[in-house]
Short mmCIF file of N, CA and C in Angstrom, two decimals:
data_model
loop_
_atom_site.label_atom_id
_atom_site.label_comp_id
_atom_site.label_asym_id
_atom_site.label_seq_id
_atom_site.Cartn_x
_atom_site.Cartn_y
_atom_site.Cartn_z
N MET A 242 -0.27 15.80 36.34
CA MET A 242 -0.42 15.05 35.41
C MET A 242 -1.19 13.81 35.21
N GLU A 243 -0.56 12.84 36.80
CA GLU A 243 -1.42 11.76 35.65
C GLU A 243 -2.90 11.42 36.17
N GLU A 244 -3.67 13.27 37.14
CA GLU A 244 -4.31 12.84 37.41
C GLU A 244 -5.14 12.89 36.29
N GLU A 245 -4.59 14.01 35.71
CA GLU A 245 -4.88 14.70 33.90
C GLU A 245 -5.29 13.23 32.71
N LEU A 246 -4.27 12.66 33.15
CA LEU A 246 -4.31 11.30 32.52
C LEU A 246 -5.13 9.94 32.26
N SER A 247 -5.67 9.98 33.90
CA SER A 247 -6.55 9.63 33.98
C SER A 247 -8.44 9.91 33.61
N VAL A 248 -8.18 11.30 33.84
CA VAL A 248 -9.27 11.74 32.77
C VAL A 248 -9.21 11.87 31.29
N LYS A 249 -8.46 11.73 30.99
CA LYS A 249 -8.68 11.65 29.43
C LYS A 249 -8.56 10.06 29.57
N LEU A 250 -8.58 9.23 29.53
CA LEU A 250 -8.44 7.73 29.62
C LEU A 250 -10.08 7.30 30.55
N ALA A 251 -10.45 7.87 30.84
CA ALA A 251 -11.59 7.34 32.16
C ALA A 251 -12.72 8.10 30.82
N GLY A 252 -12.56 9.39 30.07
CA GLY A 252 -13.35 10.14 29.04
C GLY A 252 -13.50 9.04 28.12
N LEU A 253 -12.46 7.79 27.26
CA LEU A 253 -13.38 7.40 26.25
C LEU A 253 -13.70 6.47 26.54
N THR A 254 -14.52 6.56 25.63
CA THR A 254 -15.72 4.85 25.42
C THR A 254 -15.17 3.21 25.62
N PRO A 255 -15.60 2.34 26.00
CA PRO A 255 -15.13 0.95 25.68
C PRO A 255 -14.08 0.51 24.95
N ARG A 256 -14.95 0.87 23.52
CA ARG A 256 -14.20 0.44 22.62
C ARG A 256 -13.14 1.13 22.39
N GLN A 257 -12.62 2.64 22.71
CA GLN A 257 -11.33 3.74 22.44
C GLN A 257 -10.67 2.64 23.72
N ARG A 258 -11.01 2.50 24.02
CA ARG A 258 -9.80 1.84 25.66
C ARG A 258 -9.24 1.32 25.02
N GLU A 259 -9.99 -0.29 24.62
CA GLU A 259 -9.86 -1.10 24.36
C GLU A 259 -8.88 -1.34 22.71
N CYS A 260 -9.48 -0.47 22.43
CA CYS A 260 -8.42 -0.42 20.62
C CYS A 260 -7.01 0.71 21.40
N ALA A 261 -7.15 1.10 22.24
CA ALA A 261 -5.49 2.08 22.46
C ALA A 261 -4.88 1.11 23.01
N LEU A 262 -5.58 0.08 23.94
CA LEU A 262 -4.95 -1.04 24.71
C LEU A 262 -4.36 -2.30 24.18
N GLU A 263 -4.77 -2.68 22.50
CA GLU A 263 -3.83 -3.35 21.66
C GLU A 263 -3.37 -2.45 20.74
N ARG A 264 -3.00 -1.67 20.64
CA ARG A 264 -2.46 -0.22 19.90
C ARG A 264 -0.88 -0.05 20.72
N TYR A 265 -1.52 -0.86 21.94
CA TYR A 265 0.33 -0.48 22.91
C TYR A 265 0.86 -1.82 23.09
N ALA A 266 0.02 -2.05 23.27
CA ALA A 266 0.42 -4.08 22.77
C ALA A 266 0.71 -4.58 22.07
N LEU A 267 0.93 -4.08 20.90
CA LEU A 267 1.54 -4.60 19.72
C LEU A 267 3.33 -2.97 19.93
N LEU A 268 2.50 -2.05 20.31
CA LEU A 268 4.32 -0.99 20.79
C LEU A 268 4.58 -1.50 21.63
N ARG A 269 4.29 -2.78 22.45
CA ARG A 269 5.20 -2.78 23.79
C ARG A 269 6.82 -3.73 23.47
N PRO A 270 7.19 -4.46 23.14
CA PRO A 270 8.64 -4.41 22.35
C PRO A 270 9.22 -3.41 22.19
N CYS A 271 9.07 -1.97 21.59
CA CYS A 271 9.43 -1.77 21.65
C CYS A 271 9.45 -0.28 22.17
N LEU A 272 8.97 -0.50 23.61
CA LEU A 272 8.79 0.68 24.43
C LEU A 272 9.66 -0.11 26.01
N GLU A 273 9.32 -1.37 26.17
CA GLU A 273 10.02 -2.26 27.14
C GLU A 273 11.01 -3.37 26.71
N GLU A 274 11.08 -3.87 26.19
CA GLU A 274 12.12 -4.26 25.19
C GLU A 274 13.18 -4.52 24.07
N GLY A 275 13.34 -2.80 23.70
CA GLY A 275 14.11 -2.40 22.60
C GLY A 275 14.66 -2.97 21.53
N MET A 276 13.35 -3.36 20.77
CA MET A 276 13.31 -3.72 19.76
C MET A 276 13.01 -3.60 19.22
N THR A 277 13.18 -2.80 18.19
CA THR A 277 13.04 -1.90 17.02
C THR A 277 11.74 -2.12 16.63
N GLN A 278 11.69 -0.41 15.80
CA GLN A 278 10.04 -0.05 15.05
C GLN A 278 9.79 -1.48 13.53
N SER A 279 10.37 -1.53 13.09
CA SER A 279 11.15 -2.24 11.70
C SER A 279 10.29 -3.84 12.92
N TRP A 280 10.78 -4.22 13.18
CA TRP A 280 11.24 -5.63 13.34
C TRP A 280 9.29 -6.09 14.16
N VAL A 281 8.78 -5.07 14.62
CA VAL A 281 7.35 -4.52 15.12
C VAL A 281 6.96 -4.71 14.11
N ALA A 282 7.23 -3.94 13.15
CA ALA A 282 6.00 -3.98 12.29
C ALA A 282 6.10 -4.53 11.19
N ARG A 283 6.65 -6.07 10.84
CA ARG A 283 6.93 -6.99 10.24
C ARG A 283 6.14 -8.07 11.26
N GLU A 284 6.90 -8.31 12.49
CA GLU A 284 5.82 -9.22 13.03
C GLU A 284 4.53 -8.69 13.54
N GLN A 285 3.66 -8.25 13.45
CA GLN A 285 3.04 -8.14 13.89
C GLN A 285 1.89 -7.49 12.51
N GLN A 286 2.71 -7.67 11.43
CA GLN A 286 2.13 -7.58 9.63
C GLN A 286 0.90 -6.11 9.78
N VAL A 287 2.03 -4.99 10.13
CA VAL A 287 1.47 -3.80 10.20
C VAL A 287 2.09 -2.92 9.45
N SER A 288 2.06 -1.47 8.91
CA SER A 288 3.16 -0.61 7.92
C SER A 288 4.02 0.10 8.97
N LEU A 289 5.01 0.02 8.66
CA LEU A 289 6.11 0.49 9.69
C LEU A 289 6.25 2.49 10.01
N SER A 290 5.45 2.88 8.98
CA SER A 290 4.58 4.18 8.89
C SER A 290 3.58 4.02 10.34
N ARG A 291 2.67 3.64 10.34
CA ARG A 291 1.68 3.03 11.27
C ARG A 291 2.44 3.20 12.77
N VAL A 292 3.45 2.43 12.76
CA VAL A 292 3.92 1.87 14.17
C VAL A 292 4.62 3.25 14.23
N GLN A 293 5.29 3.80 13.61
CA GLN A 293 6.08 4.92 14.29
C GLN A 293 4.63 6.33 14.20
N ARG A 294 3.96 5.94 13.40
CA ARG A 294 2.82 7.75 14.50
C ARG A 294 2.13 6.73 15.77
N TRP A 295 1.54 6.24 15.81
CA TRP A 295 1.60 5.40 17.12
C TRP A 295 2.53 5.72 18.26
N MET A 296 3.91 5.24 17.58
CA MET A 296 4.73 5.49 18.42
C MET A 296 4.98 6.77 19.10
N ARG A 297 4.82 8.08 17.76
CA ARG A 297 5.09 8.85 18.15
C ARG A 297 3.94 9.66 18.86
N VAL A 298 2.68 9.03 18.86
CA VAL A 298 1.65 9.80 19.30
C VAL A 298 2.17 9.30 20.98
N TYR A 299 2.10 8.15 20.98
CA TYR A 299 2.02 7.93 22.89
C TYR A 299 2.90 9.01 23.55
N ARG A 300 3.98 8.56 22.92
CA ARG A 300 5.48 10.00 23.58
C ARG A 300 4.58 11.11 24.38
N GLU A 301 4.01 11.90 22.93
CA GLU A 301 3.15 13.51 23.42
C GLU A 301 2.28 12.73 23.63
N LYS A 302 1.29 11.96 24.22
CA LYS A 302 0.16 11.60 24.61
C LYS A 302 -0.34 10.41 25.05
N GLY A 303 0.66 9.68 26.37
CA GLY A 303 0.49 8.59 26.91
C GLY A 303 -0.74 7.82 25.31
N LEU A 304 -1.05 7.01 26.51
CA LEU A 304 -2.25 6.21 26.23
C LEU A 304 -3.29 6.14 25.76
N SER A 305 -3.81 7.62 26.43
CA SER A 305 -5.40 8.09 25.63
C SER A 305 -5.17 8.07 24.04
N GLY A 306 -4.26 8.51 23.68
CA GLY A 306 -3.52 9.55 22.54
C GLY A 306 -3.75 8.19 21.09
N LEU A 307 -3.58 6.94 21.49
CA LEU A 307 -3.48 5.94 20.87
C LEU A 307 -4.94 4.82 20.42
N ALA A 308 -5.89 6.22 21.37
CA ALA A 308 -7.09 5.40 21.00
C ALA A 308 -7.74 5.94 19.49
N PRO A 309 -8.65 5.35 18.70
CA PRO A 309 -9.10 6.63 17.56
C PRO A 309 -9.99 6.74 17.75
N GLY A 310 -9.97 8.67 16.87
CA GLY A 310 -10.05 9.59 17.47
C GLY A 310 -10.88 9.93 16.53
N GLY A 311 -12.28 10.69 17.31
CA GLY A 311 -13.86 10.85 15.98
C GLY A 311 -13.70 10.85 14.56
N ARG A 312 -13.82 11.91 13.91
CA ARG A 312 -13.84 12.21 12.72
C ARG A 312 -13.94 13.74 12.69
N ALA A 313 -12.85 13.95 11.50
CA ALA A 313 -12.58 15.69 12.09
C ALA A 313 -14.17 15.97 11.21
N ASP A 314 -15.16 15.29 10.67
CA ASP A 314 -16.25 16.30 9.76
C ASP A 314 -17.65 16.45 10.57
N ARG A 315 -17.36 14.70 11.45
CA ARG A 315 -18.11 14.59 12.80
C ARG A 315 -19.43 15.55 12.29
N GLY A 316 -20.48 15.01 12.01
CA GLY A 316 -21.89 16.20 12.21
C GLY A 316 -21.99 17.15 10.57
N GLN A 317 -20.73 17.06 10.19
CA GLN A 317 -21.12 17.63 9.24
C GLN A 317 -21.76 16.76 7.36
N VAL A 318 -22.68 17.10 6.87
CA VAL A 318 -23.34 16.55 5.71
C VAL A 318 -21.44 15.94 5.45
N ARG A 319 -21.41 14.55 4.52
CA ARG A 319 -20.49 14.50 3.67
C ARG A 319 -21.49 13.77 2.17
N GLY A 320 -20.20 13.31 0.93
CA GLY A 320 -20.78 12.36 0.45
C GLY A 320 -21.72 13.69 -1.01
N VAL A 321 -22.96 13.26 -1.45
CA VAL A 321 -23.09 14.25 -2.74
C VAL A 321 -24.07 15.24 -2.44
N PRO A 322 -23.82 16.36 -3.16
CA PRO A 322 -24.98 17.59 -2.53
C PRO A 322 -25.74 16.94 -3.18
N GLU A 323 -27.08 17.81 -2.42
CA GLU A 323 -28.58 17.36 -2.22
C GLU A 323 -28.96 18.03 -4.34
N GLU A 324 -28.42 19.08 -4.06
CA GLU A 324 -28.40 19.79 -6.01
C GLU A 324 -28.64 18.60 -7.01
N LEU A 325 -27.09 17.79 -6.65
CA LEU A 325 -26.70 17.15 -7.49
C LEU A 325 -28.25 15.61 -7.13
N ILE A 326 -28.20 15.34 -6.25
CA ILE A 326 -29.66 14.37 -6.22
C ILE A 326 -30.73 14.69 -6.53
N ALA A 327 -31.30 15.59 -5.97
CA ALA A 327 -32.54 16.46 -7.16
C ALA A 327 -32.34 16.34 -8.62
N LEU A 328 -31.12 16.46 -9.49
CA LEU A 328 -30.84 17.03 -10.92
C LEU A 328 -31.39 15.61 -11.22
N ILE A 329 -30.41 14.44 -10.16
CA ILE A 329 -30.45 13.22 -10.43
C ILE A 329 -31.35 12.12 -10.86
N GLU A 330 -32.20 12.91 -10.26
CA GLU A 330 -33.61 12.41 -10.02
C GLU A 330 -34.75 12.65 -10.70
N GLY A 331 -34.55 14.41 -10.31
CA GLY A 331 -35.43 14.99 -11.99
C GLY A 331 -34.94 13.72 -13.27
N LEU A 332 -33.70 13.68 -13.72
CA LEU A 332 -32.90 12.94 -14.91
C LEU A 332 -33.80 11.54 -14.97
N GLY A 333 -33.99 10.93 -13.84
CA GLY A 333 -35.03 9.15 -14.21
C GLY A 333 -36.35 9.37 -14.76
N LEU A 334 -36.72 10.79 -13.91
CA LEU A 334 -38.49 10.66 -14.51
C LEU A 334 -38.10 11.86 -15.54
N GLU A 335 -37.32 11.96 -16.15
CA GLU A 335 -38.01 12.97 -17.34
C GLU A 335 -37.91 12.36 -18.11
N ARG A 336 -39.41 11.79 -19.16
CA ARG A 336 -39.48 10.84 -20.30
C ARG A 336 -39.36 10.74 -21.41
N ILE A 337 -38.22 10.02 -22.04
CA ILE A 337 -36.93 11.10 -22.99
C ILE A 337 -37.86 10.32 -24.24
N GLU A 338 -38.29 10.53 -25.12
CA GLU A 338 -38.71 10.25 -26.40
C GLU A 338 -37.63 10.13 -27.17
N ARG A 339 -37.27 8.96 -27.81
CA ARG A 339 -36.62 8.00 -28.56
C ARG A 339 -37.12 7.73 -29.67
N GLU A 340 -35.75 8.36 -30.56
CA GLU A 340 -35.89 7.93 -32.30
C GLU A 340 -36.33 5.92 -32.72
N VAL A 341 -37.25 5.62 -33.07
CA VAL A 341 -36.82 3.71 -33.47
C VAL A 341 -35.81 4.03 -34.48
N GLY A 342 -34.81 2.92 -34.10
CA GLY A 342 -33.45 2.99 -35.27
C GLY A 342 -33.89 2.41 -36.41
N CYS A 343 -34.81 1.18 -36.66
CA CYS A 343 -35.43 0.22 -37.78
C CYS A 343 -36.13 1.55 -38.43
N ASP A 344 -36.86 0.83 -38.82
CA ASP A 344 -37.69 1.41 -40.21
C ASP A 344 -38.36 -0.36 -39.74
N SER A 345 -39.75 -0.48 -39.50
CA SER A 345 -40.24 -1.90 -39.46
C SER A 345 -40.93 -2.33 -40.48
N ARG A 346 -41.17 -1.16 -41.55
CA ARG A 346 -41.42 -1.41 -43.25
C ARG A 346 -40.03 -2.08 -43.83
N ALA A 347 -38.45 -2.39 -43.23
CA ALA A 347 -37.50 -2.60 -44.28
C ALA A 347 -37.87 -4.27 -44.29
N GLY A 348 -38.67 -5.24 -43.71
CA GLY A 348 -38.38 -6.50 -44.12
C GLY A 348 -39.46 -6.22 -45.37
N GLU A 349 -40.44 -5.48 -46.04
CA GLU A 349 -41.70 -5.42 -46.94
C GLU A 349 -40.64 -5.87 -48.54
#
């Protein structure tokens, strides 16, 4: 178990490890001093649901679970579909004939 945990921690980037340690420090009063999750949320100005989620993940996965995960859709195309981009670009290049709303001879 301890070896598995160290492998998980070793697989994290420095930024992920830093973030996991910051989250653990935030949870420490609950874990070691018996403070309530509500108290920690108020003191740290973090939503109670976030504190509860981090506590659950910490209990399930340990310190490595507190590291931010990658996006589930990483490597996939996000945003506007290519077909829509082509349509918008086509409309932008299209010359629109406009009717003049006033007669230039109206002042005569």
